[in-house]
């Protein structure tokens, strides 16, 4: 099975410094045609491969330079490709009035559609553990924390 597994990697300098929202748009476009190209079917159910992607940003790369830190704090972003910010009836982003959150890439909601996960757990556990919204809601942690999945 592992011999047939080939992760899809998008390495493009135009993505340097891109926000999660920009990458999510690119991922969604890819995910609409990928099941047919890769599997020969129009849809591939709730496979994590077409619902989540891993983002390695500058913060994660900087931790790679310290092998001791990498084993303790190394992370990547696990991004939910189908996530949309909550909006109110006038079409603006919904804001939780109970707590004012610092904007994170322009989003002031607790759920920003991605979370930090240990780099060594993301492939084996991350995308396979979260096959639907219930699973994602059960695991989700705001980016200020790192969420262990195993």
Short mmCIF file of N, CA and C in Angstrom, two decimals:
data_model
loop_
_atom_site.label_atom_id
_atom_site.label_comp_id
_atom_site.label_asym_id
_atom_site.label_seq_id
_atom_site.Cartn_x
_atom_site.Cartn_y
_atom_site.Cartn_z
N UNK A 1 0.83 -1.19 0.00
CA UNK A 1 0.00 0.00 0.00
C UNK A 1 0.87 1.26 0.00
N UNK A 2 1.92 1.28 0.82
CA UNK A 2 2.78 2.45 0.87
C UNK A 2 3.48 2.70 -0.46
N UNK A 3 3.78 1.63 -1.21
CA UNK A 3 4.44 1.82 -2.49
C UNK A 3 3.56 2.61 -3.46
N UNK A 4 2.24 2.45 -3.35
CA UNK A 4 1.32 3.15 -4.23
C UNK A 4 0.93 4.53 -3.74
N UNK A 5 1.32 4.86 -2.51
CA UNK A 5 0.94 6.15 -1.94
C UNK A 5 1.93 7.22 -2.39
N UNK A 6 1.42 8.24 -3.02
CA UNK A 6 2.25 9.35 -3.46
C UNK A 6 1.58 10.64 -3.03
N UNK A 7 2.14 11.32 -2.02
CA UNK A 7 1.53 12.59 -1.64
C UNK A 7 1.70 13.61 -2.76
N UNK A 8 0.73 14.45 -2.90
CA UNK A 8 0.78 15.52 -3.89
C UNK A 8 1.42 16.73 -3.23
N UNK A 9 2.51 17.19 -3.79
CA UNK A 9 3.23 18.33 -3.22
C UNK A 9 3.15 19.49 -4.20
N UNK A 10 2.71 20.62 -3.70
CA UNK A 10 2.70 21.85 -4.49
C UNK A 10 3.80 22.74 -3.93
N UNK A 11 4.88 22.84 -4.67
CA UNK A 11 5.97 23.70 -4.26
C UNK A 11 6.12 24.74 -5.35
N UNK A 12 5.73 25.95 -5.03
CA UNK A 12 5.67 27.01 -6.02
C UNK A 12 6.08 28.30 -5.33
N UNK A 13 7.04 28.99 -5.88
CA UNK A 13 7.51 30.23 -5.24
C UNK A 13 6.42 31.30 -5.17
N UNK A 14 5.39 31.19 -6.00
CA UNK A 14 4.29 32.16 -5.90
C UNK A 14 3.51 31.96 -4.60
N UNK A 15 3.70 30.82 -3.94
CA UNK A 15 3.04 30.57 -2.65
C UNK A 15 3.82 31.15 -1.48
N UNK A 16 5.04 31.61 -1.70
CA UNK A 16 5.85 32.17 -0.61
C UNK A 16 5.08 33.30 0.06
N UNK A 17 4.84 33.17 1.35
CA UNK A 17 4.14 34.19 2.11
C UNK A 17 2.62 34.19 1.90
N UNK A 18 2.11 33.22 1.15
CA UNK A 18 0.66 33.17 0.88
C UNK A 18 -0.11 32.85 2.16
N UNK A 19 -1.30 33.40 2.25
CA UNK A 19 -2.15 33.11 3.40
C UNK A 19 -2.78 31.73 3.23
N UNK A 20 -3.31 31.23 4.32
CA UNK A 20 -4.02 29.95 4.28
C UNK A 20 -5.20 30.03 3.32
N UNK A 21 -5.88 31.17 3.26
CA UNK A 21 -7.03 31.33 2.37
C UNK A 21 -6.62 31.19 0.90
N UNK A 22 -5.50 31.75 0.52
CA UNK A 22 -5.02 31.64 -0.86
C UNK A 22 -4.71 30.19 -1.19
N UNK A 23 -4.02 29.52 -0.28
CA UNK A 23 -3.68 28.11 -0.51
C UNK A 23 -4.92 27.22 -0.51
N UNK A 24 -5.89 27.55 0.34
CA UNK A 24 -7.14 26.78 0.37
C UNK A 24 -7.86 26.89 -0.98
N UNK A 25 -7.88 28.06 -1.58
CA UNK A 25 -8.51 28.23 -2.89
C UNK A 25 -7.81 27.36 -3.93
N UNK A 26 -6.49 27.36 -3.92
CA UNK A 26 -5.72 26.51 -4.84
C UNK A 26 -6.03 25.03 -4.59
N UNK A 27 -6.07 24.64 -3.34
CA UNK A 27 -6.34 23.24 -2.98
C UNK A 27 -7.73 22.82 -3.46
N UNK A 28 -8.72 23.66 -3.23
CA UNK A 28 -10.10 23.33 -3.65
C UNK A 28 -10.17 23.09 -5.16
N UNK A 29 -9.50 23.93 -5.91
CA UNK A 29 -9.49 23.77 -7.36
C UNK A 29 -8.87 22.42 -7.73
N UNK A 30 -7.76 22.09 -7.11
CA UNK A 30 -7.11 20.81 -7.36
C UNK A 30 -8.02 19.65 -6.95
N UNK A 31 -8.64 19.75 -5.78
CA UNK A 31 -9.45 18.65 -5.23
C UNK A 31 -10.71 18.37 -6.05
N UNK A 32 -11.16 19.31 -6.87
CA UNK A 32 -12.36 19.05 -7.68
C UNK A 32 -12.07 18.10 -8.84
N UNK A 33 -10.83 18.07 -9.32
CA UNK A 33 -10.49 17.19 -10.45
C UNK A 33 -9.58 16.03 -10.05
N UNK A 34 -8.92 16.12 -8.93
CA UNK A 34 -7.94 15.10 -8.53
C UNK A 34 -8.52 13.70 -8.39
N UNK A 35 -9.71 13.50 -7.79
CA UNK A 35 -10.20 12.13 -7.67
C UNK A 35 -10.36 11.43 -9.03
N UNK A 36 -10.82 12.15 -10.03
CA UNK A 36 -10.97 11.56 -11.36
C UNK A 36 -9.60 11.25 -11.96
N UNK A 37 -8.66 12.17 -11.82
CA UNK A 37 -7.33 11.96 -12.38
C UNK A 37 -6.56 10.85 -11.65
N UNK A 38 -6.69 10.80 -10.33
CA UNK A 38 -5.92 9.84 -9.54
C UNK A 38 -6.62 8.50 -9.35
N UNK A 39 -7.93 8.51 -9.20
CA UNK A 39 -8.66 7.30 -8.85
C UNK A 39 -9.60 6.81 -9.95
N UNK A 40 -9.84 7.66 -10.94
CA UNK A 40 -10.76 7.27 -12.01
C UNK A 40 -12.23 7.40 -11.63
N UNK A 41 -12.52 8.16 -10.57
CA UNK A 41 -13.90 8.40 -10.13
C UNK A 41 -14.11 9.89 -9.95
N UNK A 42 -15.37 10.33 -10.09
CA UNK A 42 -15.66 11.77 -9.95
C UNK A 42 -15.53 12.26 -8.52
N UNK A 43 -15.90 11.44 -7.57
CA UNK A 43 -15.80 11.82 -6.17
C UNK A 43 -15.10 10.71 -5.42
N UNK A 44 -14.52 11.04 -4.33
CA UNK A 44 -13.82 10.03 -3.55
C UNK A 44 -14.29 10.10 -2.10
N UNK A 45 -15.60 10.24 -1.93
CA UNK A 45 -16.18 10.23 -0.59
C UNK A 45 -15.61 11.30 0.30
N UNK A 46 -15.33 10.90 1.50
CA UNK A 46 -14.83 11.84 2.50
C UNK A 46 -13.36 11.60 2.79
N UNK A 47 -12.63 11.17 1.79
CA UNK A 47 -11.21 10.92 1.96
C UNK A 47 -10.48 12.18 2.41
N UNK A 48 -9.66 12.04 3.43
CA UNK A 48 -8.89 13.16 3.93
C UNK A 48 -7.97 13.75 2.88
N UNK A 49 -7.55 12.95 1.91
CA UNK A 49 -6.65 13.42 0.86
C UNK A 49 -7.24 14.59 0.10
N UNK A 50 -8.55 14.61 -0.06
CA UNK A 50 -9.22 15.65 -0.83
C UNK A 50 -9.97 16.65 0.05
N UNK A 51 -9.80 16.54 1.36
CA UNK A 51 -10.48 17.45 2.28
C UNK A 51 -9.52 18.27 3.13
N UNK A 52 -8.28 17.78 3.31
CA UNK A 52 -7.29 18.45 4.15
C UNK A 52 -5.99 18.58 3.38
N UNK A 53 -5.21 19.59 3.73
CA UNK A 53 -3.86 19.66 3.19
C UNK A 53 -2.91 20.12 4.29
N UNK A 54 -1.65 19.82 4.07
CA UNK A 54 -0.60 20.17 5.02
C UNK A 54 0.11 21.40 4.48
N UNK A 55 0.27 22.38 5.33
CA UNK A 55 0.95 23.62 4.96
C UNK A 55 2.20 23.76 5.83
N UNK A 56 3.31 23.95 5.17
CA UNK A 56 4.56 24.19 5.88
C UNK A 56 4.92 25.65 5.64
N UNK A 57 4.82 26.45 6.69
CA UNK A 57 5.11 27.87 6.54
C UNK A 57 6.50 28.19 7.12
N UNK A 58 6.87 29.44 7.08
CA UNK A 58 8.20 29.84 7.53
C UNK A 58 8.42 29.50 9.00
N UNK A 59 7.41 29.68 9.83
CA UNK A 59 7.55 29.37 11.26
C UNK A 59 7.92 27.91 11.46
N UNK A 60 7.27 27.01 10.73
CA UNK A 60 7.58 25.58 10.84
C UNK A 60 8.97 25.27 10.31
N UNK A 61 9.37 25.92 9.23
CA UNK A 61 10.70 25.68 8.66
C UNK A 61 11.81 26.11 9.60
N UNK A 62 11.60 27.18 10.32
CA UNK A 62 12.62 27.68 11.23
C UNK A 62 12.90 26.70 12.36
N UNK A 63 11.91 25.93 12.78
CA UNK A 63 12.11 24.94 13.83
C UNK A 63 12.94 23.76 13.35
N UNK A 64 12.97 23.52 12.03
CA UNK A 64 13.75 22.41 11.49
C UNK A 64 15.24 22.55 11.76
N UNK A 65 15.73 23.76 11.94
CA UNK A 65 17.15 23.98 12.12
C UNK A 65 17.64 23.49 13.49
N UNK A 66 16.75 23.23 14.42
CA UNK A 66 17.12 22.75 15.75
C UNK A 66 16.53 21.36 15.95
N UNK A 67 17.34 20.30 15.77
CA UNK A 67 16.81 18.94 15.87
C UNK A 67 16.12 18.65 17.20
N UNK A 68 16.64 19.21 18.30
CA UNK A 68 16.01 18.98 19.60
C UNK A 68 14.63 19.62 19.65
N UNK A 69 14.51 20.84 19.13
CA UNK A 69 13.21 21.53 19.12
C UNK A 69 12.23 20.82 18.21
N UNK A 70 12.74 20.27 17.10
CA UNK A 70 11.84 19.64 16.14
C UNK A 70 11.12 18.44 16.76
N UNK A 71 11.81 17.65 17.58
CA UNK A 71 11.15 16.49 18.15
C UNK A 71 10.15 16.89 19.23
N UNK A 72 10.33 18.07 19.81
CA UNK A 72 9.43 18.48 20.88
C UNK A 72 8.35 19.45 20.40
N UNK A 73 8.68 20.31 19.43
CA UNK A 73 7.72 21.34 19.07
C UNK A 73 7.52 21.47 17.57
N UNK A 74 8.14 20.62 16.75
CA UNK A 74 7.99 20.73 15.31
C UNK A 74 6.55 20.53 14.89
N UNK A 75 6.07 21.37 14.00
CA UNK A 75 4.67 21.28 13.60
C UNK A 75 4.50 21.68 12.15
N UNK A 76 3.35 21.36 11.63
CA UNK A 76 2.88 21.85 10.34
C UNK A 76 1.44 22.29 10.56
N UNK A 77 0.89 22.97 9.58
CA UNK A 77 -0.51 23.33 9.67
C UNK A 77 -1.32 22.25 8.96
N UNK A 78 -2.35 21.76 9.61
CA UNK A 78 -3.31 20.87 8.97
C UNK A 78 -4.51 21.75 8.65
N UNK A 79 -4.75 21.96 7.36
CA UNK A 79 -5.76 22.91 6.91
C UNK A 79 -6.97 22.15 6.37
N UNK A 80 -8.14 22.55 6.84
CA UNK A 80 -9.39 21.96 6.36
C UNK A 80 -9.79 22.70 5.09
N UNK A 81 -9.74 22.01 3.97
CA UNK A 81 -9.98 22.64 2.67
C UNK A 81 -11.39 23.14 2.47
N UNK A 82 -12.37 22.56 3.15
CA UNK A 82 -13.77 22.93 2.97
C UNK A 82 -14.23 24.02 3.93
N UNK A 83 -13.34 24.49 4.79
CA UNK A 83 -13.71 25.48 5.80
C UNK A 83 -14.09 26.81 5.17
N UNK A 84 -15.11 27.43 5.73
CA UNK A 84 -15.54 28.78 5.37
C UNK A 84 -15.76 29.54 6.66
N UNK A 85 -15.39 30.80 6.72
CA UNK A 85 -15.67 31.58 7.93
C UNK A 85 -17.18 31.74 8.11
N UNK A 86 -17.59 31.78 9.36
CA UNK A 86 -19.01 32.02 9.64
C UNK A 86 -19.32 33.47 9.28
N UNK A 87 -20.49 33.67 8.69
CA UNK A 87 -20.91 35.03 8.33
C UNK A 87 -22.28 35.30 8.93
N UNK A 88 -22.55 36.57 9.20
CA UNK A 88 -23.87 36.94 9.70
C UNK A 88 -24.79 37.26 8.52
N UNK A 89 -26.01 37.67 8.80
CA UNK A 89 -27.00 37.87 7.74
C UNK A 89 -26.65 38.98 6.75
N UNK A 90 -25.79 39.92 7.13
CA UNK A 90 -25.40 40.96 6.16
C UNK A 90 -24.15 40.58 5.35
N UNK A 91 -23.69 39.33 5.51
CA UNK A 91 -22.58 38.84 4.71
C UNK A 91 -21.20 39.12 5.28
N UNK A 92 -21.14 39.78 6.42
CA UNK A 92 -19.84 40.04 7.05
C UNK A 92 -19.47 38.90 7.97
N UNK A 93 -18.16 38.80 8.25
CA UNK A 93 -17.71 37.74 9.15
C UNK A 93 -18.39 37.88 10.51
N UNK A 94 -18.90 36.76 11.00
CA UNK A 94 -19.52 36.74 12.32
C UNK A 94 -18.43 36.89 13.37
N UNK A 95 -18.71 37.66 14.40
CA UNK A 95 -17.76 37.90 15.47
C UNK A 95 -18.38 37.44 16.78
N UNK A 96 -17.62 36.68 17.55
CA UNK A 96 -18.08 36.23 18.86
C UNK A 96 -17.95 37.40 19.82
N UNK A 97 -19.07 37.92 20.26
CA UNK A 97 -19.05 39.12 21.11
C UNK A 97 -18.60 38.83 22.53
N UNK A 98 -18.60 37.54 22.94
CA UNK A 98 -18.17 37.21 24.29
C UNK A 98 -16.67 37.40 24.48
N UNK A 99 -15.92 37.23 23.41
CA UNK A 99 -14.48 37.40 23.52
C UNK A 99 -13.95 38.04 22.24
N UNK A 100 -13.08 38.98 22.42
CA UNK A 100 -12.48 39.62 21.26
C UNK A 100 -11.15 38.93 20.97
N UNK A 101 -11.05 38.34 19.81
CA UNK A 101 -9.85 37.62 19.43
C UNK A 101 -9.00 38.48 18.51
N UNK A 102 -7.70 38.36 18.65
CA UNK A 102 -6.78 39.02 17.73
C UNK A 102 -7.00 38.44 16.34
N UNK A 103 -7.06 39.26 15.31
CA UNK A 103 -7.21 38.72 13.96
C UNK A 103 -6.03 37.83 13.57
N UNK A 104 -6.33 36.71 12.98
CA UNK A 104 -5.33 35.79 12.48
C UNK A 104 -5.58 35.63 10.99
N UNK A 105 -4.72 36.18 10.19
CA UNK A 105 -4.91 36.25 8.74
C UNK A 105 -6.27 36.86 8.42
N UNK A 106 -6.64 37.87 9.20
CA UNK A 106 -7.89 38.59 8.98
C UNK A 106 -9.12 37.96 9.62
N UNK A 107 -8.99 36.79 10.20
CA UNK A 107 -10.14 36.10 10.80
C UNK A 107 -10.13 36.32 12.30
N UNK A 108 -11.29 36.71 12.86
CA UNK A 108 -11.41 36.96 14.29
C UNK A 108 -12.26 35.89 14.98
N UNK A 109 -12.45 34.76 14.34
CA UNK A 109 -13.22 33.67 14.94
C UNK A 109 -12.27 32.69 15.63
N UNK A 110 -12.81 31.91 16.57
CA UNK A 110 -11.98 30.93 17.25
C UNK A 110 -11.51 29.84 16.28
N UNK A 111 -12.41 29.38 15.43
CA UNK A 111 -12.07 28.36 14.43
C UNK A 111 -11.63 29.08 13.16
N UNK A 112 -10.34 28.97 12.83
CA UNK A 112 -9.81 29.64 11.65
C UNK A 112 -9.59 28.68 10.49
N UNK A 113 -10.03 27.43 10.64
CA UNK A 113 -9.96 26.47 9.55
C UNK A 113 -8.66 25.71 9.44
N UNK A 114 -7.76 25.90 10.37
CA UNK A 114 -6.50 25.15 10.41
C UNK A 114 -6.01 25.07 11.84
N UNK A 115 -5.11 24.12 12.06
CA UNK A 115 -4.51 23.99 13.38
C UNK A 115 -3.08 23.49 13.25
N UNK A 116 -2.29 23.74 14.27
CA UNK A 116 -0.92 23.25 14.32
C UNK A 116 -0.96 21.83 14.85
N UNK A 117 -0.29 20.93 14.13
CA UNK A 117 -0.20 19.54 14.59
C UNK A 117 1.26 19.11 14.52
N UNK A 118 1.68 18.20 15.40
CA UNK A 118 3.06 17.71 15.35
C UNK A 118 3.36 17.14 13.97
N UNK A 119 4.50 17.49 13.43
CA UNK A 119 4.84 17.08 12.07
C UNK A 119 4.86 15.57 11.91
N UNK A 120 5.18 14.83 12.96
CA UNK A 120 5.28 13.39 12.82
C UNK A 120 3.93 12.68 12.96
N UNK A 121 2.86 13.41 13.26
CA UNK A 121 1.54 12.80 13.38
C UNK A 121 0.62 13.11 12.21
N UNK A 122 0.94 14.11 11.43
CA UNK A 122 -0.01 14.63 10.46
C UNK A 122 -0.40 13.61 9.39
N UNK A 123 0.53 12.89 8.82
CA UNK A 123 0.19 12.00 7.73
C UNK A 123 -0.50 10.74 8.22
N UNK A 124 0.08 10.10 9.20
CA UNK A 124 -0.47 8.83 9.66
C UNK A 124 -1.78 8.97 10.41
N UNK A 125 -1.96 10.08 11.09
CA UNK A 125 -3.13 10.22 11.94
C UNK A 125 -4.02 11.37 11.50
N UNK A 126 -3.43 12.52 11.20
CA UNK A 126 -4.19 13.74 10.95
C UNK A 126 -5.31 13.63 9.96
N UNK A 127 -5.01 13.50 8.71
CA UNK A 127 -6.05 13.53 7.68
C UNK A 127 -6.89 12.26 7.69
N UNK A 128 -6.35 11.15 8.17
CA UNK A 128 -7.15 9.92 8.20
C UNK A 128 -8.09 9.90 9.40
N UNK A 129 -7.72 10.55 10.49
CA UNK A 129 -8.56 10.55 11.68
C UNK A 129 -9.79 11.43 11.51
N UNK A 130 -9.68 12.45 10.69
CA UNK A 130 -10.76 13.40 10.56
C UNK A 130 -11.45 13.24 9.21
N UNK A 131 -12.46 12.41 9.20
CA UNK A 131 -13.16 12.14 7.94
C UNK A 131 -14.44 12.94 7.79
N UNK A 132 -14.94 13.50 8.85
CA UNK A 132 -16.13 14.34 8.74
C UNK A 132 -16.06 15.46 9.76
N UNK A 133 -17.03 16.34 9.72
CA UNK A 133 -17.01 17.52 10.59
C UNK A 133 -17.02 17.14 12.07
N UNK A 134 -17.73 16.06 12.42
CA UNK A 134 -17.77 15.65 13.82
C UNK A 134 -16.35 15.33 14.31
N UNK A 135 -15.60 14.58 13.50
CA UNK A 135 -14.23 14.23 13.89
C UNK A 135 -13.37 15.49 13.97
N UNK A 136 -13.51 16.37 13.00
CA UNK A 136 -12.71 17.59 12.99
C UNK A 136 -13.04 18.45 14.22
N UNK A 137 -14.32 18.58 14.53
CA UNK A 137 -14.72 19.37 15.70
C UNK A 137 -14.16 18.76 16.99
N UNK A 138 -14.06 17.44 17.02
CA UNK A 138 -13.55 16.75 18.20
C UNK A 138 -12.05 17.03 18.40
N UNK A 139 -11.30 17.15 17.31
CA UNK A 139 -9.86 17.35 17.39
C UNK A 139 -9.43 18.81 17.36
N UNK A 140 -10.24 19.70 16.84
CA UNK A 140 -9.81 21.07 16.57
C UNK A 140 -9.27 21.78 17.81
N UNK A 141 -8.17 22.49 17.62
CA UNK A 141 -7.62 23.38 18.64
C UNK A 141 -7.20 24.66 17.93
N UNK A 142 -7.40 25.82 18.55
CA UNK A 142 -6.98 27.07 17.90
C UNK A 142 -5.47 27.09 17.68
N UNK A 143 -5.01 27.84 16.68
CA UNK A 143 -3.59 27.85 16.34
C UNK A 143 -2.65 28.31 17.45
N UNK A 144 -3.16 28.91 18.50
CA UNK A 144 -2.28 29.29 19.61
C UNK A 144 -1.79 28.05 20.36
N UNK A 145 -2.43 26.90 20.14
CA UNK A 145 -2.04 25.64 20.76
C UNK A 145 -1.58 24.68 19.67
N UNK A 146 -0.83 23.64 20.06
CA UNK A 146 -0.52 22.57 19.14
C UNK A 146 -1.37 21.38 19.54
N UNK A 147 -2.06 20.79 18.58
CA UNK A 147 -2.98 19.70 18.84
C UNK A 147 -2.33 18.36 18.53
N UNK A 148 -2.11 17.55 19.56
CA UNK A 148 -1.64 16.18 19.35
C UNK A 148 -2.84 15.37 18.87
N UNK A 149 -2.62 14.54 17.88
CA UNK A 149 -3.72 13.75 17.30
C UNK A 149 -3.66 12.29 17.70
N UNK A 150 -2.54 11.84 18.17
CA UNK A 150 -2.39 10.41 18.45
C UNK A 150 -2.64 10.04 19.88
#
